[in-house]
Short mmCIF file of C-alpha atoms and ligand atoms in Angstrom, two decimals:
data_model
loop_
_atom_site.label_atom_id
_atom_site.label_comp_id
_atom_site.label_asym_id
_atom_site.label_seq_id
_atom_site.Cartn_x
_atom_site.Cartn_y
_atom_site.Cartn_z
CA MET A 10 0.00 0.00 0.00
CA ASN A 11 1.22 3.56 -0.82
CA SER A 12 1.40 4.67 2.82
CA GLN A 13 5.06 5.41 3.50
CA PHE A 14 7.74 6.56 1.05
CA ILE A 15 11.11 5.30 2.22
CA LYS A 16 14.32 4.93 0.19
CA GLY A 17 12.57 5.67 -3.08
CA LYS A 18 9.76 3.12 -2.64
CA TYR A 19 6.28 2.86 -1.21
CA HIS A 20 5.73 0.65 1.84
CA ALA A 21 2.82 -0.21 4.10
CA GLY A 22 3.06 1.32 7.60
CA SER A 23 4.53 -1.09 10.15
CA THR A 24 1.73 -0.55 12.70
CA GLY A 25 -0.87 -2.08 10.37
CA GLU A 26 -3.23 0.54 11.84
CA SER A 27 -5.68 2.05 9.31
CA SER A 28 -5.45 5.77 8.78
CA PRO A 29 -8.30 6.99 6.56
CA VAL A 30 -8.11 10.23 4.57
CA LEU A 31 -11.48 11.97 4.19
CA ASP A 32 -12.78 14.52 1.70
CA PRO A 33 -14.07 17.27 4.02
CA SER A 34 -16.50 18.55 1.39
CA ASN A 35 -18.66 15.42 1.64
CA GLY A 36 -17.19 13.14 4.33
CA GLU A 37 -16.24 10.42 1.79
CA THR A 38 -13.15 8.29 2.41
CA ILE A 39 -10.70 8.89 -0.43
CA ALA A 40 -7.81 6.71 0.77
CA VAL A 41 -6.93 4.39 3.62
CA LEU A 42 -3.26 4.33 4.60
CA THR A 43 -1.51 2.26 7.23
CA ALA A 44 0.17 4.40 9.86
CA ALA A 45 3.93 4.43 10.35
CA GLY A 46 5.43 3.13 13.56
CA SER A 47 8.83 2.89 15.20
CA ASP A 48 10.22 0.53 12.56
CA ASP A 49 9.36 2.96 9.78
CA VAL A 50 10.94 5.89 11.62
CA LYS A 51 14.15 3.89 12.03
CA LEU A 52 14.14 2.79 8.36
CA ALA A 53 13.45 6.28 7.04
CA VAL A 54 16.10 7.99 9.18
CA GLN A 55 18.62 5.30 8.20
CA ALA A 56 17.74 5.77 4.51
CA ALA A 57 18.26 9.52 4.85
CA ARG A 58 21.54 8.96 6.74
CA ASP A 59 22.81 6.58 4.03
CA ALA A 60 21.87 8.96 1.22
CA PHE A 61 23.56 11.97 2.86
CA PRO A 62 27.25 11.48 1.92
CA ALA A 63 26.65 11.19 -1.83
CA TRP A 64 23.90 13.82 -2.02
CA SER A 65 25.80 16.38 0.05
CA ARG A 66 28.83 15.87 -2.20
CA ALA A 67 26.86 16.15 -5.45
CA THR A 68 27.80 19.37 -7.22
CA PRO A 69 25.31 22.23 -7.10
CA ALA A 70 24.82 21.72 -10.84
CA GLU A 71 23.88 18.06 -10.30
CA ARG A 72 21.36 18.95 -7.59
CA SER A 73 20.01 21.73 -9.75
CA ALA A 74 19.55 19.40 -12.73
CA VAL A 75 17.37 17.03 -10.67
CA LEU A 76 15.24 19.92 -9.40
CA THR A 77 14.85 21.35 -12.91
CA LYS A 78 13.57 18.01 -14.14
CA PHE A 79 11.33 17.72 -11.07
CA ALA A 80 9.69 21.08 -11.88
CA ALA A 81 9.02 19.93 -15.45
CA LEU A 82 7.56 16.56 -14.33
CA MET A 83 5.34 18.22 -11.76
CA ALA A 84 4.10 20.67 -14.39
CA GLU A 85 3.10 17.68 -16.55
CA ARG A 86 1.18 16.19 -13.60
CA ALA A 87 -0.20 19.50 -12.34
CA GLU A 88 -3.86 18.52 -12.71
CA GLU A 89 -3.33 15.29 -10.75
CA PHE A 90 -1.75 17.28 -7.89
CA ALA A 91 -4.53 19.90 -8.05
CA GLN A 92 -7.28 17.26 -7.81
CA LEU A 93 -5.64 15.33 -4.98
CA GLU A 94 -4.87 18.46 -2.94
CA SER A 95 -8.40 19.74 -3.45
CA ARG A 96 -9.97 16.48 -2.30
CA GLN A 97 -7.84 15.77 0.77
CA ALA A 98 -7.87 19.34 2.13
CA GLY A 99 -11.32 20.46 0.91
CA LYS A 100 -9.88 23.28 -1.19
CA PRO A 101 -11.85 24.71 -4.11
CA ILE A 102 -10.29 23.39 -7.31
CA ARG A 103 -9.72 26.98 -8.51
CA LEU A 104 -7.43 27.55 -5.53
CA THR A 105 -5.32 24.44 -6.06
CA ARG A 106 -5.09 24.99 -9.85
CA GLU A 107 -4.20 28.67 -9.58
CA PHE A 108 -2.29 28.91 -6.31
CA ASP A 109 -1.10 25.73 -4.53
CA VAL A 110 0.18 23.82 -7.57
CA PRO A 111 1.71 26.60 -9.72
CA GLY A 112 3.21 28.13 -6.56
CA THR A 113 4.86 24.82 -5.75
CA ILE A 114 6.21 24.35 -9.29
CA ASP A 115 7.65 27.87 -9.14
CA ASN A 116 9.26 27.02 -5.79
CA ILE A 117 10.96 23.97 -7.27
CA ALA A 118 12.20 26.04 -10.24
CA PHE A 119 13.46 28.73 -7.84
CA PHE A 120 15.43 26.24 -5.73
CA ALA A 121 16.84 24.63 -8.90
CA GLY A 122 18.50 28.02 -9.50
CA ALA A 123 19.24 28.83 -5.87
CA ALA A 124 21.09 25.50 -5.43
CA ARG A 125 23.87 27.03 -7.55
CA ASN A 126 24.04 30.25 -5.55
CA LEU A 127 25.19 29.41 -2.05
CA GLU A 128 27.23 32.39 -0.92
CA GLY A 129 29.78 33.16 1.79
CA LYS A 130 32.49 35.64 2.69
CA ALA A 131 35.47 36.04 0.33
CA THR A 132 38.54 33.90 0.98
CA ALA A 133 41.16 36.37 2.26
CA GLU A 134 44.01 37.10 4.69
CA TYR A 135 42.09 38.59 7.61
CA SER A 136 45.32 38.05 9.60
CA PRO A 137 48.70 38.53 7.89
CA ASP A 138 49.71 34.98 8.82
CA HIS A 139 46.61 33.10 7.67
CA THR A 140 44.28 32.58 4.78
CA SER A 141 40.67 32.13 5.87
CA SER A 142 37.85 30.74 3.84
CA ILE A 143 34.25 29.81 4.43
CA ARG A 144 32.59 26.52 3.64
CA ARG A 145 28.81 26.42 3.70
CA GLU A 146 27.91 22.82 4.39
CA ALA A 147 24.74 20.78 4.55
CA ILE A 148 23.65 19.91 8.09
CA GLY A 149 22.69 16.26 7.60
CA VAL A 150 19.35 14.54 8.15
CA ILE A 151 16.41 16.91 8.60
CA GLY A 152 13.37 15.68 10.56
CA SER A 153 10.44 17.74 9.39
CA ILE A 154 6.78 17.98 10.37
CA SER A 155 4.12 19.87 8.41
CA PRO A 156 0.48 20.97 8.93
CA TRP A 157 -2.75 20.31 7.02
CA ASN A 158 -3.67 23.76 5.76
CA TYR A 159 -1.41 23.86 2.68
CA PRO A 160 -0.16 20.26 2.63
CA LEU A 161 1.57 20.45 -0.76
CA GLN A 162 3.12 23.89 -0.33
CA MET A 163 4.27 23.15 3.20
CA ALA A 164 5.92 19.91 2.06
CA ALA A 165 7.65 21.89 -0.69
CA TRP A 166 8.76 24.67 1.68
CA LYS A 167 10.30 22.11 4.04
CA ILE A 168 11.84 19.77 1.47
CA LEU A 169 13.18 22.08 -1.27
CA PRO A 170 15.67 24.35 0.55
CA ALA A 171 16.85 21.36 2.59
CA ILE A 172 17.70 19.19 -0.41
CA ALA A 173 18.88 22.05 -2.63
CA ALA A 174 21.55 22.69 0.02
CA GLY A 175 22.58 19.01 0.09
CA ASN A 176 20.67 17.68 3.13
CA THR A 177 18.43 14.64 3.19
CA ILE A 178 15.02 14.67 4.86
CA VAL A 179 12.30 12.66 6.55
CA LEU A 180 8.98 14.54 6.39
CA LYS A 181 5.88 13.71 8.41
CA PRO A 182 2.87 15.53 6.97
CA ALA A 183 -0.34 16.04 8.97
CA GLU A 184 -2.14 12.71 9.32
CA ILE A 185 -5.35 14.02 7.73
CA THR A 186 -3.67 15.34 4.54
CA PRO A 187 -0.69 13.11 3.64
CA LEU A 188 -1.46 12.31 -0.02
CA THR A 189 0.23 15.12 -1.97
CA SER A 190 3.38 14.91 0.17
CA LEU A 191 3.70 11.24 -0.83
CA LEU A 192 3.10 12.10 -4.50
CA PHE A 193 5.64 14.95 -4.25
CA ALA A 194 8.34 12.52 -3.06
CA GLU A 195 7.39 10.00 -5.75
CA VAL A 196 7.66 12.56 -8.59
CA ALA A 197 10.95 13.93 -7.22
CA THR A 198 12.34 10.39 -7.30
CA GLU A 199 11.08 9.92 -10.85
CA ALA A 200 13.00 13.09 -11.74
CA GLY A 201 16.23 11.44 -10.60
CA LEU A 202 16.43 12.29 -6.90
CA PRO A 203 18.49 9.47 -5.36
CA ALA A 204 16.61 7.04 -3.10
CA GLY A 205 16.65 8.11 0.54
CA VAL A 206 17.11 11.85 -0.08
CA VAL A 207 13.39 12.48 0.55
CA ASN A 208 11.37 10.11 2.73
CA VAL A 209 7.77 10.63 3.82
CA LEU A 210 6.24 9.02 6.91
CA THR A 211 2.51 9.21 7.51
CA GLY A 212 0.84 8.82 10.88
CA ARG A 213 -0.02 10.68 14.04
CA GLY A 214 2.05 13.51 15.44
CA SER A 215 1.96 12.25 19.00
CA THR A 216 3.47 8.88 17.97
CA VAL A 217 5.47 8.86 14.75
CA GLY A 218 6.04 12.64 14.84
CA ALA A 219 7.28 12.57 18.42
CA GLU A 220 9.62 9.67 17.65
CA LEU A 221 11.08 11.41 14.62
CA LEU A 222 11.76 14.53 16.71
CA ARG A 223 13.76 12.57 19.27
CA HIS A 224 15.68 10.30 16.92
CA PRO A 225 19.40 10.70 17.72
CA ASP A 226 20.42 10.47 14.05
CA VAL A 227 18.26 13.44 13.07
CA ASP A 228 20.46 16.55 12.98
CA MET A 229 17.86 19.28 12.63
CA LEU A 230 14.13 19.75 13.20
CA SER A 231 12.07 21.84 10.86
CA PHE A 232 8.46 22.32 11.87
CA THR A 233 5.42 24.19 10.60
CA GLY A 234 2.30 24.08 12.75
CA SER A 235 0.76 25.51 15.88
CA THR A 236 2.74 27.38 18.52
CA GLY A 237 1.70 24.77 21.12
CA VAL A 238 3.23 21.86 19.21
CA GLY A 239 6.17 24.12 18.32
CA ARG A 240 7.03 24.20 22.04
CA THR A 241 7.02 20.37 22.06
CA VAL A 242 9.46 20.46 19.14
CA LEU A 243 11.79 22.80 21.04
CA ASP A 244 11.60 20.52 24.01
CA ALA A 245 12.50 17.45 21.94
CA ALA A 246 15.37 19.34 20.29
CA ALA A 247 16.91 19.97 23.69
CA THR A 248 17.53 16.25 24.29
CA THR A 249 20.23 16.03 21.61
CA ALA A 250 20.82 19.77 21.03
CA LYS A 251 19.40 19.73 17.53
CA ARG A 252 19.14 22.82 15.39
CA VAL A 253 15.50 24.00 15.09
CA HIS A 254 13.47 25.94 12.53
CA LEU A 255 9.91 26.85 13.58
CA GLU A 256 7.07 28.34 11.52
CA LEU A 257 4.19 28.71 13.96
CA GLY A 258 0.83 30.37 14.39
CA GLY A 259 -0.29 33.83 13.38
CA LYS A 260 -2.99 36.41 14.05
CA ALA A 261 -2.35 39.00 11.38
CA PRO A 262 -3.48 42.59 11.91
CA PHE A 263 -5.04 44.44 8.96
CA VAL A 264 -4.70 48.15 9.73
CA VAL A 265 -6.92 50.58 7.81
CA PHE A 266 -5.75 54.17 8.37
CA GLU A 267 -8.11 57.12 7.91
CA ASP A 268 -6.76 58.04 4.45
CA ALA A 269 -7.00 54.48 3.06
CA ASP A 270 -8.70 53.61 -0.22
CA LEU A 271 -11.76 52.11 1.43
CA GLU A 272 -12.88 50.03 -1.53
CA ALA A 273 -9.42 48.48 -1.86
CA ALA A 274 -9.31 47.78 1.88
CA ILE A 275 -12.74 46.10 1.80
CA HIS A 276 -11.77 43.85 -1.13
CA GLY A 277 -8.40 43.14 0.48
CA ALA A 278 -10.02 42.21 3.79
CA VAL A 279 -12.47 39.81 2.15
CA ALA A 280 -9.83 38.05 0.03
CA GLY A 281 -7.21 38.17 2.79
CA SER A 282 -9.51 36.68 5.43
CA LEU A 283 -11.19 34.02 3.27
CA ILE A 284 -8.14 32.64 1.45
CA ASN A 285 -8.11 28.87 2.01
CA THR A 286 -11.32 29.29 4.08
CA GLY A 287 -9.28 31.37 6.53
CA GLN A 288 -7.01 28.41 7.32
CA ASP A 289 -3.92 30.42 6.55
CA CYS A 290 -1.35 31.45 9.13
CA THR A 291 -0.97 34.88 7.45
CA ALA A 292 -4.72 35.45 6.85
CA ALA A 293 -6.17 38.82 7.81
CA THR A 294 -7.83 38.08 11.14
CA ARG A 295 -7.82 41.35 13.10
CA ALA A 296 -9.10 44.37 11.15
CA ILE A 297 -8.07 47.51 13.03
CA VAL A 298 -10.01 50.31 11.36
CA HIS A 299 -10.00 54.09 11.85
CA ARG A 300 -13.25 55.17 13.50
CA SER A 301 -14.15 57.47 10.59
CA LEU A 302 -14.27 54.46 8.21
CA TYR A 303 -15.36 51.81 10.71
CA GLU A 304 -19.08 51.34 9.95
CA LYS A 305 -18.58 51.72 6.18
CA PHE A 306 -15.83 49.08 6.30
CA ILE A 307 -18.09 46.66 8.21
CA ALA A 308 -20.99 47.21 5.80
CA GLY A 309 -18.72 46.73 2.76
CA VAL A 310 -17.09 43.53 4.05
CA ALA A 311 -20.45 42.10 5.18
CA ASP A 312 -21.91 42.82 1.74
CA LEU A 313 -19.07 41.04 -0.11
CA TYR A 314 -19.08 38.16 2.41
CA SER A 315 -22.77 37.57 1.64
CA LYS A 316 -21.93 37.19 -2.08
CA VAL A 317 -19.19 34.59 -1.61
CA LYS A 318 -20.29 31.25 -3.07
CA LEU A 319 -19.89 28.14 -0.95
CA GLY A 320 -20.07 25.02 -3.09
CA PRO A 321 -18.62 21.66 -4.10
CA THR A 322 -14.84 21.84 -4.22
CA GLN A 323 -14.76 20.33 -7.73
CA ASP A 324 -16.85 23.18 -9.16
CA PRO A 325 -14.59 25.91 -10.62
CA ALA A 326 -17.28 28.47 -9.72
CA THR A 327 -16.97 27.71 -5.98
CA ASP A 328 -15.33 30.51 -3.97
CA LEU A 329 -15.21 28.96 -0.51
CA GLY A 330 -14.68 25.33 0.40
CA PRO A 331 -15.26 23.55 3.71
CA LEU A 332 -13.02 23.66 6.75
CA VAL A 333 -10.56 20.78 6.88
CA SER A 334 -12.59 18.57 9.22
CA GLU A 335 -15.76 18.45 11.28
CA THR A 336 -13.74 18.69 14.46
CA HIS A 337 -12.12 21.87 13.22
CA ARG A 338 -15.46 23.30 12.02
CA ASP A 339 -16.89 22.67 15.51
CA LYS A 340 -13.97 24.52 17.09
CA VAL A 341 -14.50 27.54 14.80
CA ALA A 342 -18.28 27.48 15.39
CA GLU A 343 -17.82 27.36 19.17
CA MET A 344 -15.50 30.38 19.13
CA VAL A 345 -18.04 32.33 17.06
CA GLU A 346 -20.90 31.29 19.36
CA ARG A 347 -18.95 32.53 22.38
CA ALA A 348 -18.27 35.81 20.51
CA ARG A 349 -22.04 36.37 20.12
CA GLY A 350 -22.04 36.95 23.87
CA TYR A 351 -19.65 39.92 23.74
CA ALA A 352 -19.54 41.27 20.16
CA ARG A 353 -21.69 41.98 17.09
CA VAL A 354 -21.59 38.86 14.88
CA ILE A 355 -22.62 39.24 11.24
CA GLY A 356 -23.06 36.06 9.16
CA GLY A 357 -21.57 32.76 10.23
CA GLY A 358 -23.13 29.37 10.87
CA ALA A 359 -22.90 26.06 9.06
CA PRO A 360 -25.22 25.26 6.14
CA ASP A 361 -27.45 22.51 7.58
CA ASP A 362 -29.47 21.46 4.54
CA GLY A 363 -28.79 20.52 0.90
CA ASP A 364 -25.57 18.97 -0.44
CA LEU A 365 -23.25 21.12 1.67
CA ALA A 366 -24.63 19.74 4.95
CA ALA A 367 -22.51 16.60 4.48
CA GLY A 368 -19.30 18.65 4.43
CA SER A 369 -17.65 20.75 7.13
CA TYR A 370 -18.66 24.11 5.62
CA TYR A 371 -18.89 27.34 7.57
CA ARG A 372 -20.09 30.71 6.28
CA PRO A 373 -17.94 33.86 6.30
CA THR A 374 -18.29 35.61 9.63
CA LEU A 375 -17.63 39.18 10.67
CA VAL A 376 -17.21 39.88 14.37
CA ALA A 377 -17.53 43.65 14.87
CA ASP A 378 -16.76 45.51 18.12
CA ALA A 379 -14.44 42.71 19.23
CA THR A 380 -12.49 44.16 22.14
CA PRO A 381 -8.69 43.79 22.03
CA ASP A 382 -8.76 41.44 25.03
CA SER A 383 -11.47 39.12 23.64
CA GLU A 384 -10.79 35.52 22.61
CA ILE A 385 -11.79 36.12 18.98
CA PHE A 386 -9.32 39.02 18.74
CA ARG A 387 -6.42 37.25 20.44
CA ASP A 388 -6.54 33.53 19.62
CA GLU A 389 -6.12 31.76 16.30
CA VAL A 390 -9.54 30.82 14.89
CA PHE A 391 -8.20 29.42 11.60
CA GLY A 392 -11.54 29.82 9.83
CA PRO A 393 -13.42 32.34 7.66
CA VAL A 394 -13.76 34.80 10.52
CA LEU A 395 -12.64 38.44 10.66
CA ALA A 396 -12.71 40.38 13.93
CA VAL A 397 -12.97 44.17 13.64
CA THR A 398 -12.14 46.87 16.16
CA PRO A 399 -11.92 50.69 15.81
CA PHE A 400 -9.06 53.08 16.64
CA ASP A 401 -8.67 56.85 16.86
CA THR A 402 -4.94 57.64 16.58
CA ASP A 403 -2.06 56.14 14.60
CA ASP A 404 -0.24 55.37 17.86
CA GLU A 405 -3.22 53.35 19.02
CA ALA A 406 -3.39 51.46 15.69
CA ILE A 407 0.25 50.38 15.86
CA GLU A 408 -0.12 49.42 19.51
CA LEU A 409 -3.18 47.26 18.74
CA ALA A 410 -1.39 45.65 15.77
CA ASN A 411 1.49 44.65 18.05
CA ASP A 412 -0.69 43.62 20.99
CA THR A 413 -0.38 39.88 20.26
CA PRO A 414 2.06 37.11 21.09
CA TYR A 415 2.22 36.35 17.34
CA GLY A 416 4.24 38.17 14.67
CA LEU A 417 3.94 36.41 11.33
CA ALA A 418 2.31 38.90 8.97
CA ALA A 419 0.46 42.22 8.88
CA SER A 420 -0.82 44.81 6.45
CA ALA A 421 -1.21 48.58 6.45
CA TRP A 422 -3.74 50.37 4.24
CA THR A 423 -2.90 54.02 3.56
CA LYS A 424 -2.00 56.40 0.74
CA ASP A 425 0.34 58.38 3.01
CA VAL A 426 3.95 57.31 2.45
CA TYR A 427 5.03 58.36 5.97
CA ARG A 428 2.24 56.35 7.61
CA ALA A 429 3.17 53.37 5.46
CA LEU A 430 6.83 53.66 6.36
CA ARG A 431 6.03 53.95 10.04
CA ALA A 432 3.79 50.88 9.93
CA THR A 433 6.35 48.76 8.08
CA ARG A 434 9.04 49.82 10.56
CA GLU A 435 7.08 49.50 13.79
CA ILE A 436 4.82 46.49 13.28
CA ARG A 437 6.66 43.44 14.63
CA ALA A 438 5.96 40.80 11.99
CA GLY A 439 7.91 38.75 9.45
CA ALA A 440 6.04 40.31 6.52
CA VAL A 441 4.24 43.64 6.27
CA TRP A 442 2.23 44.36 3.14
CA VAL A 443 1.22 47.87 2.13
CA ASN A 444 -2.18 48.10 0.44
CA ASP A 445 -2.34 44.34 -0.08
CA HIS A 446 -2.49 41.24 2.13
CA ILE A 447 -1.41 37.63 1.33
CA PRO A 448 0.81 37.54 -1.82
CA ILE A 449 3.98 35.50 -1.40
CA ILE A 450 6.79 34.98 -3.84
CA SER A 451 9.54 32.35 -4.08
CA GLU A 452 12.37 34.95 -3.95
CA MET A 453 11.19 36.50 -0.67
CA PRO A 454 11.42 34.99 2.84
CA HIS A 455 8.48 33.82 4.92
CA GLY A 456 8.84 33.47 8.68
CA GLY A 457 7.82 34.93 11.97
CA PHE A 458 8.75 37.17 14.87
CA LYS A 459 7.82 36.46 18.51
CA GLU A 460 5.73 33.30 19.11
CA SER A 461 5.23 32.83 15.37
CA GLY A 462 8.63 31.13 15.42
CA PHE A 463 12.01 31.77 13.88
CA GLY A 464 13.82 31.00 10.68
CA LYS A 465 12.79 31.60 7.09
CA ASP A 466 11.08 29.49 4.45
CA MET A 467 11.47 30.15 0.69
CA SER A 468 14.10 32.54 -0.76
CA THR A 469 17.86 32.16 -0.40
CA TYR A 470 17.47 33.19 3.28
CA SER A 471 16.20 29.65 3.91
CA PHE A 472 19.76 28.42 3.24
CA ASP A 473 20.75 30.06 6.52
CA GLU A 474 18.55 27.44 8.21
CA TYR A 475 19.68 24.42 6.22
CA THR A 476 23.43 25.03 6.03
CA VAL A 477 26.13 25.48 8.61
CA VAL A 478 29.03 27.84 8.04
CA LYS A 479 32.51 26.43 8.62
CA HIS A 480 35.63 28.55 8.98
CA VAL A 481 38.75 27.02 7.40
CA MET A 482 42.06 28.68 8.34
CA PHE A 483 45.45 28.00 6.73
CA ASP A 484 48.77 28.96 8.30
CA LEU A 485 50.86 31.04 5.88
CA THR A 486 54.11 31.26 7.87
CA GLY A 487 55.34 27.67 7.68
CA VAL A 488 57.26 28.15 10.95
CA ALA A 489 57.09 26.08 14.15
CA ALA A 490 57.45 29.07 16.49
CA LYS A 491 54.55 31.19 15.32
CA PRO A 492 54.35 34.83 16.39
CA TRP A 493 51.19 34.32 18.43
CA HIS A 494 52.94 31.63 20.55
CA ARG A 495 54.46 34.56 22.47
CA THR A 496 51.27 34.48 24.54
CA ILE A 497 52.29 31.04 25.83
CA PHE A 498 56.07 30.94 25.70
CA ALA A 499 58.60 33.45 26.99
CA PRO A 500 58.88 36.41 24.58
CA THR A 501 62.69 36.19 24.49
CA GLU A 502 62.61 32.87 22.68
CA TYR A 503 60.02 33.97 20.10
CA PRO A 504 60.09 36.64 17.43
P1 NAD B 10 -0.51 21.23 14.61
O1 NAD B 10 0.54 21.94 15.36
O2 NAD B 10 -1.65 20.66 15.35
O3 NAD B 10 0.11 20.03 13.76
C1 NAD B 10 1.19 20.23 12.88
C2 NAD B 10 1.91 18.93 12.69
O4 NAD B 10 2.47 18.54 13.94
C3 NAD B 10 1.05 17.77 12.20
O5 NAD B 10 1.77 17.01 11.26
C4 NAD B 10 0.85 16.96 13.48
O6 NAD B 10 0.64 15.58 13.24
C5 NAD B 10 2.17 17.18 14.19
N1 NAD B 10 2.13 16.98 15.65
C6 NAD B 10 1.10 17.19 16.49
N2 NAD B 10 1.46 16.88 17.76
C7 NAD B 10 2.74 16.46 17.71
C8 NAD B 10 3.68 16.00 18.69
N3 NAD B 10 3.36 15.91 19.97
N4 NAD B 10 4.91 15.65 18.28
C9 NAD B 10 5.25 15.74 16.98
N5 NAD B 10 4.41 16.16 16.01
C10 NAD B 10 3.17 16.53 16.37
O7 NAD B 10 -0.99 22.27 13.48
P2 NAD B 10 -2.14 22.08 12.41
O8 NAD B 10 -3.43 22.15 13.14
O9 NAD B 10 -1.83 20.92 11.53
O10 NAD B 10 -1.93 23.40 11.51
C11 NAD B 10 -2.41 24.63 11.84
C12 NAD B 10 -1.37 25.46 12.56
O11 NAD B 10 -0.21 25.60 11.72
C13 NAD B 10 -1.82 26.87 12.84
O12 NAD B 10 -1.39 27.24 14.13
C14 NAD B 10 -1.09 27.70 11.78
O13 NAD B 10 -0.92 29.05 12.12
C15 NAD B 10 0.18 26.97 11.66
N6 NAD B 10 0.83 27.25 10.36
C16 NAD B 10 1.92 28.08 10.36
C17 NAD B 10 2.56 28.38 9.15
C18 NAD B 10 3.76 29.26 9.11
O14 NAD B 10 4.40 29.34 8.06
N7 NAD B 10 4.12 29.95 10.19
C19 NAD B 10 2.08 27.83 7.95
C20 NAD B 10 0.97 26.98 8.01
C21 NAD B 10 0.36 26.69 9.23
#
């Protein structure tokens, strides 16, 4: 059964335990895998260990050639990836065809180029008696864990910089959305990636994930997921002092200053909050709006929200798909129900009749007058829910934007260049958009401040995570009694 991808081949999971994958738009089972266990973790880490010497010594051009072919093969199979991603994660097919899959192909193409551009300091005589040079080396075996919201893109963001830099990897995707990560590894292998460079283990986080994190032969942990589990990863890393890269939760502010283009801000807020049904760590979740525009902003967003079309994920006309699971939909619904007790809730609720009732759908929801200390304003909802609160002064807006433990992304809406500059400088987040919210690009880094984690995905900055810099120093004097030995031996005997 195609459940685990180890050393270039599919295997059944050693636990024999069934792990069904459901389509959240209708509850149908689309695949049944067998979960990985201890034996699979050992096999996969060993496969990655064995593949490391040759892959890390491959020339950048050789690694680049494999990635170039991989991008071409994935482009040929783009529709297969789009369908599978749509079904396992409940994404509208338009989203996977136009965003997840082309974005991933572009990422592969980017890292095919970046593999040949690892940079360091110039070799030089920083001391008159030595020549120093820098080697940027691969770290070894990466143990990586990814979430369910963008299964394909997250697998790509974890795998590509790691292998482009010469590492090997064992990835454990979220147990409810493992299918495109497996296919990704299969197609990479078809493109010529040596067996063992990329291995994928499927199963629960608390078992197979936890074991991968603590495996002594894993050199580095790279994790994308919630801040809570991120702390568990840090904890596990401490046992063998592993290097860690964490991409965690977010609660992005969307700040609309008094001079903003209101129509643009309304459209931006709707698209930025509903992308991927709001299950996006950078989604606009806290609209902080100047009091003079506040009610007009609420009316405009509510109007556009009411026009968004929920529908079957396979229909290209569908705007909004279901949430990833019933359990998650219930969590979102409960947070909104609690908000009804302290704020003005517009929209929301799950469709309970017709075809959509079988899926975990939830309607776009605006929560106006959410106070800065309320649950809906502070905690991750990870659904199609936008909380809105007013402000009076720019100081107050920036303070509200920063009043969160998270710091992944933010946006500022203004036509005033000084306001925009102040917002980009003072908001503590890994990305700040001006007059837009969401776009990402392979050349630019993605990663958080504060409890959103540390380290960068995408871009050449990600090589700082997946390589270690080594200083190599050559003696130039050729003498036994070197000048600096005067610090140890009597000066009279040394020059
Ligand atoms: P999660 O933290 O519940 O799970 C993420 C992964 O960790 C899954 O593969 C899961 O199986 C595994 N896991 C769970 N418990 C584990 C344990 N004890 N040991 C080892 N592994 C364990 O997150 P999720 O619900 O899948 O995803 C949503 C979260 O991910 C949100 O908080 C979101 O903000 C975050 N996210 C962040 C980014 C980013 O780039 N910063 C991107 C996407 C998602």
